[in-house]
PDB file of C-alpha atoms in Angstrom:
ATOM      1  CA  MET O  17      16.082  77.290  53.509  1.00  0.00           C
ATOM      2  CA  ALA O  18      18.809  74.689  53.978  1.00  0.00           C
ATOM      3  CA  LEU O  19      22.179  75.246  52.350  1.00  0.00           C
ATOM      4  CA  PRO O  20      23.189  72.989  49.446  1.00  0.00           C
ATOM      5  CA  VAL O  21      25.316  70.031  50.463  1.00  0.00           C
ATOM      6  CA  SER O  22      28.237  71.514  48.496  1.00  0.00           C
ATOM      7  CA  LEU O  23      28.298  74.513  50.846  1.00  0.00           C
ATOM      8  CA  HIS O  24      28.237  72.587  54.123  1.00  0.00           C
ATOM      9  CA  ALA O  25      32.050  72.713  54.299  1.00  0.00           C
ATOM     10  CA  SER O  26      32.068  76.488  53.828  1.00  0.00           C
ATOM     11  CA  THR O  27      31.339  79.313  56.206  1.00  0.00           C
ATOM     12  CA  THR O  28      27.643  80.176  56.149  1.00  0.00           C
ATOM     13  CA  PRO O  29      26.447  83.648  55.066  1.00  0.00           C
ATOM     14  CA  HIS O  30      25.340  84.378  58.645  1.00  0.00           C
ATOM     15  CA  GLU O  31      28.804  83.468  59.930  1.00  0.00           C
ATOM     16  CA  LEU O  32      30.388  85.780  57.363  1.00  0.00           C
ATOM     17  CA  GLU O  33      28.098  88.588  58.518  1.00  0.00           C
ATOM     18  CA  PHE O  34      29.067  87.878  62.127  1.00  0.00           C
ATOM     19  CA  ILE O  35      32.763  88.221  61.215  1.00  0.00           C
ATOM     20  CA  ALA O  36      32.045  91.417  59.285  1.00  0.00           C
ATOM     21  CA  GLY O  37      30.427  92.802  62.430  1.00  0.00           C
ATOM     22  CA  TYR O  38      33.908  93.489  63.788  1.00  0.00           C
ATOM     23  CA  GLU O  39      34.781  95.879  60.959  1.00  0.00           C
ATOM     24  CA  MET O  40      35.102  99.475  62.165  1.00  0.00           C
ATOM     25  CA  ILE O  41      32.565 102.050  61.016  1.00  0.00           C
ATOM     26  CA  GLU O  42      31.783 105.682  61.858  1.00  0.00           C
ATOM     27  CA  VAL O  43      28.715 106.722  63.812  1.00  0.00           C
ATOM     28  CA  MET O  44      27.296 110.035  64.983  1.00  0.00           C
ATOM     29  CA  PRO O  45      26.149 109.390  68.586  1.00  0.00           C
ATOM     30  CA  SER O  46      23.200 111.198  70.122  1.00  0.00           C
ATOM     31  CA  VAL O  47      24.270 110.299  73.668  1.00  0.00           C
ATOM     32  CA  GLU O  48      27.283 110.806  75.892  1.00  0.00           C
ATOM     33  CA  THR O  49      29.061 107.753  77.317  1.00  0.00           C
ATOM     34  CA  ASP O  50      32.418 106.862  78.801  1.00  0.00           C
ATOM     35  CA  ARG O  51      34.665 104.273  77.231  1.00  0.00           C
ATOM     36  CA  ILE O  52      32.886 100.998  76.534  1.00  0.00           C
ATOM     37  CA  ARG O  53      34.863  97.876  77.350  1.00  0.00           C
ATOM     38  CA  VAL O  54      33.924  94.636  75.629  1.00  0.00           C
ATOM     39  CA  LEU O  55      35.754  91.386  74.888  1.00  0.00           C
ATOM     40  CA  SER O  56      37.032  92.692  71.561  1.00  0.00           C
ATOM     41  CA  GLY O  57      38.534  95.824  73.090  1.00  0.00           C
ATOM     42  CA  THR O  58      37.716  99.278  74.418  1.00  0.00           C
ATOM     43  CA  HIS O  59      35.720 101.757  72.349  1.00  0.00           C
ATOM     44  CA  GLY O  60      34.663 105.328  72.819  1.00  0.00           C
ATOM     45  CA  PRO O  61      34.044 107.536  74.603  1.00  0.00           C
ATOM     46  CA  LEU O  62      30.940 108.569  72.682  1.00  0.00           C
ATOM     47  CA  ASN O  63      30.342 112.295  72.392  1.00  0.00           C
ATOM     48  CA  ALA O  64      27.027 113.578  71.085  1.00  0.00           C
ATOM     49  CA  LEU O  65      27.155 114.922  67.527  1.00  0.00           C
ATOM     50  CA  ARG O  66      30.817 113.982  67.130  1.00  0.00           C
ATOM     51  CA  THR O  67      31.729 111.121  64.800  1.00  0.00           C
ATOM     52  CA  THR O  68      33.622 108.195  66.221  1.00  0.00           C
ATOM     53  CA  LYS O  69      34.569 104.722  65.038  1.00  0.00           C
ATOM     54  CA  VAL O  70      33.072 101.623  66.606  1.00  0.00           C
ATOM     55  CA  PRO O  71      32.651  97.995  65.457  1.00  0.00           C
ATOM     56  CA  LEU O  72      29.774  97.486  63.066  1.00  0.00           C
ATOM     57  CA  TRP O  73      27.902  95.282  65.541  1.00  0.00           C
ATOM     58  CA  MET O  74      28.038  98.062  68.141  1.00  0.00           C
ATOM     59  CA  ALA O  75      26.899 100.645  65.599  1.00  0.00           C
ATOM     60  CA  LEU O  76      23.856  98.516  64.755  1.00  0.00           C
ATOM     61  CA  HIS O  77      23.189  97.957  68.461  1.00  0.00           C
ATOM     62  CA  LEU O  78      23.200 101.717  69.109  1.00  0.00           C
ATOM     63  CA  LYS O  79      21.157 102.349  65.977  1.00  0.00           C
ATOM     64  CA  ALA O  80      18.460  99.901  67.069  1.00  0.00           C
ATOM     65  CA  ARG O  81      18.141 101.882  70.304  1.00  0.00           C
ATOM     66  CA  LYS O  82      18.062 105.210  68.451  1.00  0.00           C
ATOM     67  CA  LYS O  83      21.279 106.340  70.109  1.00  0.00           C
ATOM     68  CA  CYS O  84      23.260 107.107  66.960  1.00  0.00           C
ATOM     69  CA  ARG O  85      23.184 107.752  63.246  1.00  0.00           C
ATOM     70  CA  VAL O  86      25.354 105.547  61.077  1.00  0.00           C
ATOM     71  CA  VAL O  87      27.808 107.300  58.762  1.00  0.00           C
ATOM     72  CA  PRO O  88      27.897 105.128  55.601  1.00  0.00           C
ATOM     73  CA  PRO O  89      31.319 104.083  54.271  1.00  0.00           C
ATOM     74  CA  SER O  90      32.653 106.223  51.417  1.00  0.00           C
ATOM     75  CA  TRP O  91      32.215 103.316  48.986  1.00  0.00           C
ATOM     76  CA  LEU O  92      28.527 102.798  49.809  1.00  0.00           C
ATOM     77  CA  THR O  93      27.221 105.433  47.396  1.00  0.00           C
ATOM     78  CA  VAL O  94      25.450 105.270  44.052  1.00  0.00           C
ATOM     79  CA  ASP O  95      28.252 107.025  42.169  1.00  0.00           C
ATOM     80  CA  TYR O  96      31.047 104.840  43.527  1.00  0.00           C
ATOM     81  CA  LEU O  97      29.163 101.585  43.019  1.00  0.00           C
ATOM     82  CA  GLN O  98      28.054 102.594  39.519  1.00  0.00           C
ATOM     83  CA  ASP O  99      31.710 103.054  38.613  1.00  0.00           C
ATOM     84  CA  ARG O 100      32.548  99.626  40.059  1.00  0.00           C
ATOM     85  CA  LEU O 101      29.669  98.051  38.151  1.00  0.00           C
ATOM     86  CA  LYS O 102      30.980  99.597  34.944  1.00  0.00           C
ATOM     87  CA  ASP O 103      34.414  98.147  35.702  1.00  0.00           C
ATOM     88  CA  GLU O 104      32.906  94.725  36.353  1.00  0.00           C
ATOM     89  CA  THR O 105      31.082  94.665  33.026  1.00  0.00           C
ATOM     90  CA  THR O 106      33.914  96.059  30.882  1.00  0.00           C
ATOM     91  CA  ASP O 107      37.012  94.510  32.470  1.00  0.00           C
ATOM     92  CA  LYS O 108      37.867  90.840  32.941  1.00  0.00           C
ATOM     93  CA  ALA O 109      39.490  91.553  36.309  1.00  0.00           C
ATOM     94  CA  PHE O 110      37.615  92.080  39.556  1.00  0.00           C
ATOM     95  CA  SER O 111      37.182  95.714  40.513  1.00  0.00           C
ATOM     96  CA  LEU O 112      38.611  96.914  43.812  1.00  0.00           C
ATOM     97  CA  LEU O 113      36.075  96.682  46.620  1.00  0.00           C
ATOM     98  CA  PRO O 114      36.452  96.177  50.395  1.00  0.00           C
ATOM     99  CA  PHE O 115      37.065  92.508  51.237  1.00  0.00           C
ATOM    100  CA  ARG O 116      33.781  92.274  53.159  1.00  0.00           C
ATOM    101  CA  TYR O 117      31.767  94.774  51.134  1.00  0.00           C
ATOM    102  CA  ALA O 118      28.814  92.415  50.572  1.00  0.00           C
ATOM    103  CA  GLU O 119      28.308  91.554  54.233  1.00  0.00           C
ATOM    104  CA  ILE O 120      28.800  95.133  55.454  1.00  0.00           C
ATOM    105  CA  ALA O 121      26.410  96.532  52.845  1.00  0.00           C
ATOM    106  CA  LYS O 122      23.735  93.964  53.662  1.00  0.00           C
ATOM    107  CA  LEU O 123      23.925  94.606  57.397  1.00  0.00           C
ATOM    108  CA  LEU O 124      23.719  98.371  56.917  1.00  0.00           C
ATOM    109  CA  LEU O 125      20.939  98.246  54.341  1.00  0.00           C
ATOM    110  CA  ASP O 126      18.899  95.887  56.507  1.00  0.00           C
ATOM    111  CA  SER O 127      19.296  97.831  59.767  1.00  0.00           C
ATOM    112  CA  ALA O 128      20.205 101.412  58.888  1.00  0.00           C
ATOM    113  CA  SER O 129      18.782 102.081  55.437  1.00  0.00           C
ATOM    114  CA  GLU O 130      17.376 105.460  56.529  1.00  0.00           C
ATOM    115  CA  ASP O 131      20.946 106.671  57.047  1.00  0.00           C
ATOM    116  CA  ILE O 132      21.989 105.689  53.500  1.00  0.00           C
ATOM    117  CA  GLU O 133      21.097 107.936  50.586  1.00  0.00           C
ATOM    118  CA  SER O 134      19.299 106.123  47.731  1.00  0.00           C
ATOM    119  CA  ALA O 135      19.374 102.858  49.682  1.00  0.00           C
ATOM    120  CA  GLU O 136      17.033 100.966  47.345  1.00  0.00           C
ATOM    121  CA  ARG O 137      19.007 101.963  44.270  1.00  0.00           C
ATOM    122  CA  ILE O 138      22.195 100.869  45.994  1.00  0.00           C
ATOM    123  CA  ARG O 139      20.589  97.467  46.661  1.00  0.00           C
ATOM    124  CA  LEU O 140      19.957  97.015  42.945  1.00  0.00           C
ATOM    125  CA  ILE O 141      23.471  98.066  41.953  1.00  0.00           C
ATOM    126  CA  LEU O 142      24.993  95.710  44.533  1.00  0.00           C
ATOM    127  CA  LYS O 143      22.888  92.877  43.151  1.00  0.00           C
ATOM    128  CA  ASP O 144      24.193  93.584  39.634  1.00  0.00           C
ATOM    129  CA  ILE O 145      27.773  93.768  40.932  1.00  0.00           C
ATOM    130  CA  HIS O 146      27.356  90.462  42.758  1.00  0.00           C
ATOM    131  CA  GLU O 147      26.013  88.727  39.655  1.00  0.00           C
ATOM    132  CA  ALA O 148      28.835  90.096  37.488  1.00  0.00           C
ATOM    133  CA  ARG O 149      31.503  89.027  39.973  1.00  0.00           C
ATOM    134  CA  GLN O 150      29.865  85.644  40.449  1.00  0.00           C
ATOM    135  CA  ALA O 151      30.093  85.020  36.694  1.00  0.00           C
ATOM    136  CA  LYS O 152      33.807  85.914  36.789  1.00  0.00           C
ATOM    137  CA  SER O 153      34.332  83.494  39.660  1.00  0.00           C
ATOM    138  CA  ARG O 154      32.809  80.661  37.636  1.00  0.00           C
ATOM    139  CA  GLU O 155      34.974  81.555  34.645  1.00  0.00           C
ATOM    140  CA  GLY O 156      38.035  81.602  36.887  1.00  0.00           C
ATOM    141  CA  LEU O 157      37.341  78.057  38.079  1.00  0.00           C
ATOM    142  CA  GLN O 158      37.560  76.883  34.474  1.00  0.00           C
ATOM    143  CA  GLN O 159      41.123  78.225  34.238  1.00  0.00           C
ATOM    144  CA  ILE O 160      42.637  76.643  37.343  1.00  0.00           C
ATOM    145  CA  ASN O 161      45.582  74.275  37.076  1.00  0.00           C
ATOM    146  CA  ASP O 162      47.151  71.869  39.541  1.00  0.00           C
ATOM    147  CA  VAL O 163      49.338  74.633  41.014  1.00  0.00           C
ATOM    148  CA  ASN O 164      47.074  77.550  41.923  1.00  0.00           C
ATOM    149  CA  LEU O 165      44.261  79.890  40.998  1.00  0.00           C
ATOM    150  CA  ARG O 166      45.442  83.497  40.778  1.00  0.00           C
ATOM    151  CA  VAL O 167      42.604  85.956  41.306  1.00  0.00           C
ATOM    152  CA  ARG O 168      43.026  89.536  42.509  1.00  0.00           C
ATOM    153  CA  ASN O 169      40.485  91.625  44.422  1.00  0.00           C
ATOM    154  CA  ILE O 170      38.195  88.683  45.163  1.00  0.00           C
ATOM    155  CA  CYS O 171      36.070  89.268  48.247  1.00  0.00           C
ATOM    156  CA  ALA O 172      35.045  87.143  51.225  1.00  0.00           C
ATOM    157  CA  MET O 173      31.577  86.150  50.015  1.00  0.00           C
ATOM    158  CA  GLU O 174      32.816  85.198  46.546  1.00  0.00           C
ATOM    159  CA  LEU O 175      35.751  83.281  47.982  1.00  0.00           C
ATOM    160  CA  ASN O 176      33.363  81.398  50.223  1.00  0.00           C
ATOM    161  CA  ASP O 177      31.092  80.574  47.271  1.00  0.00           C
ATOM    162  CA  ILE O 178      33.829  78.998  45.172  1.00  0.00           C
ATOM    163  CA  ARG O 179      35.724  77.277  48.015  1.00  0.00           C
ATOM    164  CA  PRO O 180      33.913  73.880  47.824  1.00  0.00           C
ATOM    165  CA  SER O 181      34.303  73.607  44.043  1.00  0.00           C
ATOM    166  CA  PHE O 182      37.857  74.938  44.161  1.00  0.00           C
ATOM    167  CA  VAL O 183      39.017  72.484  46.825  1.00  0.00           C
ATOM    168  CA  LYS O 184      37.415  69.548  45.019  1.00  0.00           C
ATOM    169  CA  SER O 185      38.822  70.589  41.630  1.00  0.00           C
ATOM    170  CA  MET O 186      42.328  71.145  43.000  1.00  0.00           C
ATOM    171  CA  SER O 187      42.242  67.722  44.650  1.00  0.00           C
ATOM    172  CA  ILE O 188      41.347  66.043  41.360  1.00  0.00           C
ATOM    173  CA  LEU O 189      43.842  68.081  39.301  1.00  0.00           C
ATOM    174  CA  THR O 190      46.640  67.370  41.768  1.00  0.00           C
ATOM    175  CA  LYS O 191      46.010  63.635  41.534  1.00  0.00           C
ATOM    176  CA  LEU O 192      45.981  63.806  37.724  1.00  0.00           C
ATOM    177  CA  SER O 193      49.085  65.972  37.313  1.00  0.00           C
ATOM    178  CA  PRO O 194      52.226  64.267  35.882  1.00  0.00           C
ATOM    179  CA  GLN O 195      54.344  65.345  38.861  1.00  0.00           C
ATOM    180  CA  THR O 196      51.915  63.812  41.299  1.00  0.00           C
ATOM    181  CA  GLN O 197      51.700  60.614  39.273  1.00  0.00           C
ATOM    182  CA  GLN O 198      55.503  60.421  39.257  1.00  0.00           C
ATOM    183  CA  SER O 199      55.690  60.915  43.018  1.00  0.00           C
ATOM    184  CA  TYR O 200      53.134  58.156  43.501  1.00  0.00           C
ATOM    185  CA  GLU O 201      55.179  55.835  41.267  1.00  0.00           C
ATOM    186  CA  GLU O 202      58.388  56.666  43.149  1.00  0.00           C
ATOM    187  CA  GLU O 203      56.636  56.039  46.440  1.00  0.00           C
ATOM    188  CA  ASP O 204      55.391  52.649  45.208  1.00  0.00           C
ATOM    189  CA  THR O 205      58.885  51.762  43.890  1.00  0.00           C
ATOM    190  CA  PHE O 206      60.480  52.689  47.214  1.00  0.00           C
ATOM    191  CA  ARG O 207      57.858  50.666  49.079  1.00  0.00           C
ATOM    192  CA  ASP O 208      58.483  47.575  46.907  1.00  0.00           C
ATOM    193  CA  TRP O 209      62.265  47.958  47.212  1.00  0.00           C
ATOM    194  CA  SER O 210      62.191  48.490  50.967  1.00  0.00           C
ATOM    195  CA  MET O 211      60.227  45.278  51.437  1.00  0.00           C
ATOM    196  CA  GLY O 212      63.150  43.179  50.110  1.00  0.00           C
ATOM    197  CA  GLU O 213      65.465  40.938  52.114  1.00  0.00           C
ATOM    198  CA  ASP O 214      67.976  43.714  52.834  1.00  0.00           C
ATOM    199  CA  SER O 215      65.405  46.265  53.829  1.00  0.00           C
ATOM    200  CA  PHE O 216      66.281  46.286  57.539  1.00  0.00           C
ATOM    201  CA  ALA O 217      70.003  46.637  56.913  1.00  0.00           C
ATOM    202  CA  VAL O 218      69.490  49.497  54.434  1.00  0.00           C
ATOM    203  CA  ALA O 219      67.138  51.294  56.781  1.00  0.00           C
ATOM    204  CA  ALA O 220      69.550  50.921  59.666  1.00  0.00           C
ATOM    205  CA  ASP O 221      72.497  52.236  57.665  1.00  0.00           C
ATOM    206  CA  SER O 222      70.489  55.107  56.212  1.00  0.00           C
ATOM    207  CA  THR O 223      69.714  56.524  59.629  1.00  0.00           C
ATOM    208  CA  MET O 224      73.334  56.688  60.687  1.00  0.00           C
ATOM    209  CA  ASP O 225      74.084  59.937  58.837  1.00  0.00           C
ATOM    210  CA  THR O 226      70.677  61.567  59.423  1.00  0.00           C
ATOM    211  CA  GLU O 227      70.016  64.167  62.120  1.00  0.00           C
ATOM    212  CA  TRP O 228      66.365  64.385  63.122  1.00  0.00           C
TER     213      TRP O 228
END
């Protein structure tokens, strides 16, 4: 399905997942290998039945070839996510979650669900968390001014969702703000004044004391 036009300027979900693939995660290898050198760095060595950290993309690559078991992150559990969901529904602020929690969770649940306890229940909780946080993001957009939007603990996927609307809204608010209107008026006044008969002489004199 094609993305809405409003999201064309944003990073796509697949691109966000690709970026999240470089997050480090623990695996329990079932094979022995020397250090593995790739463009992003050197990883390993892998020792059978001994946990080690590798990029998420490498963990999924090994998992697909049945050469490791993925060790889920400490936050990817029913108890932890239930607590975060409770925070989301009782507090106006965003709860503290890893910046790329949504992408990491999706990749792991899609490719290594057998290594995650209560995977299907976790899917449902994550969906509820996403909907709660998405509602907060929309409410936050209604409170922006022409200076900034202050939001703590927002994550990559949510930031990507609101970016098109945020950029457009900030552009409009900036143009409508009194300070911006004043700067436009001053710019127009300077332009009209500088187009007078003495404009060249003034410009020439004004550069004498200026160091570029």
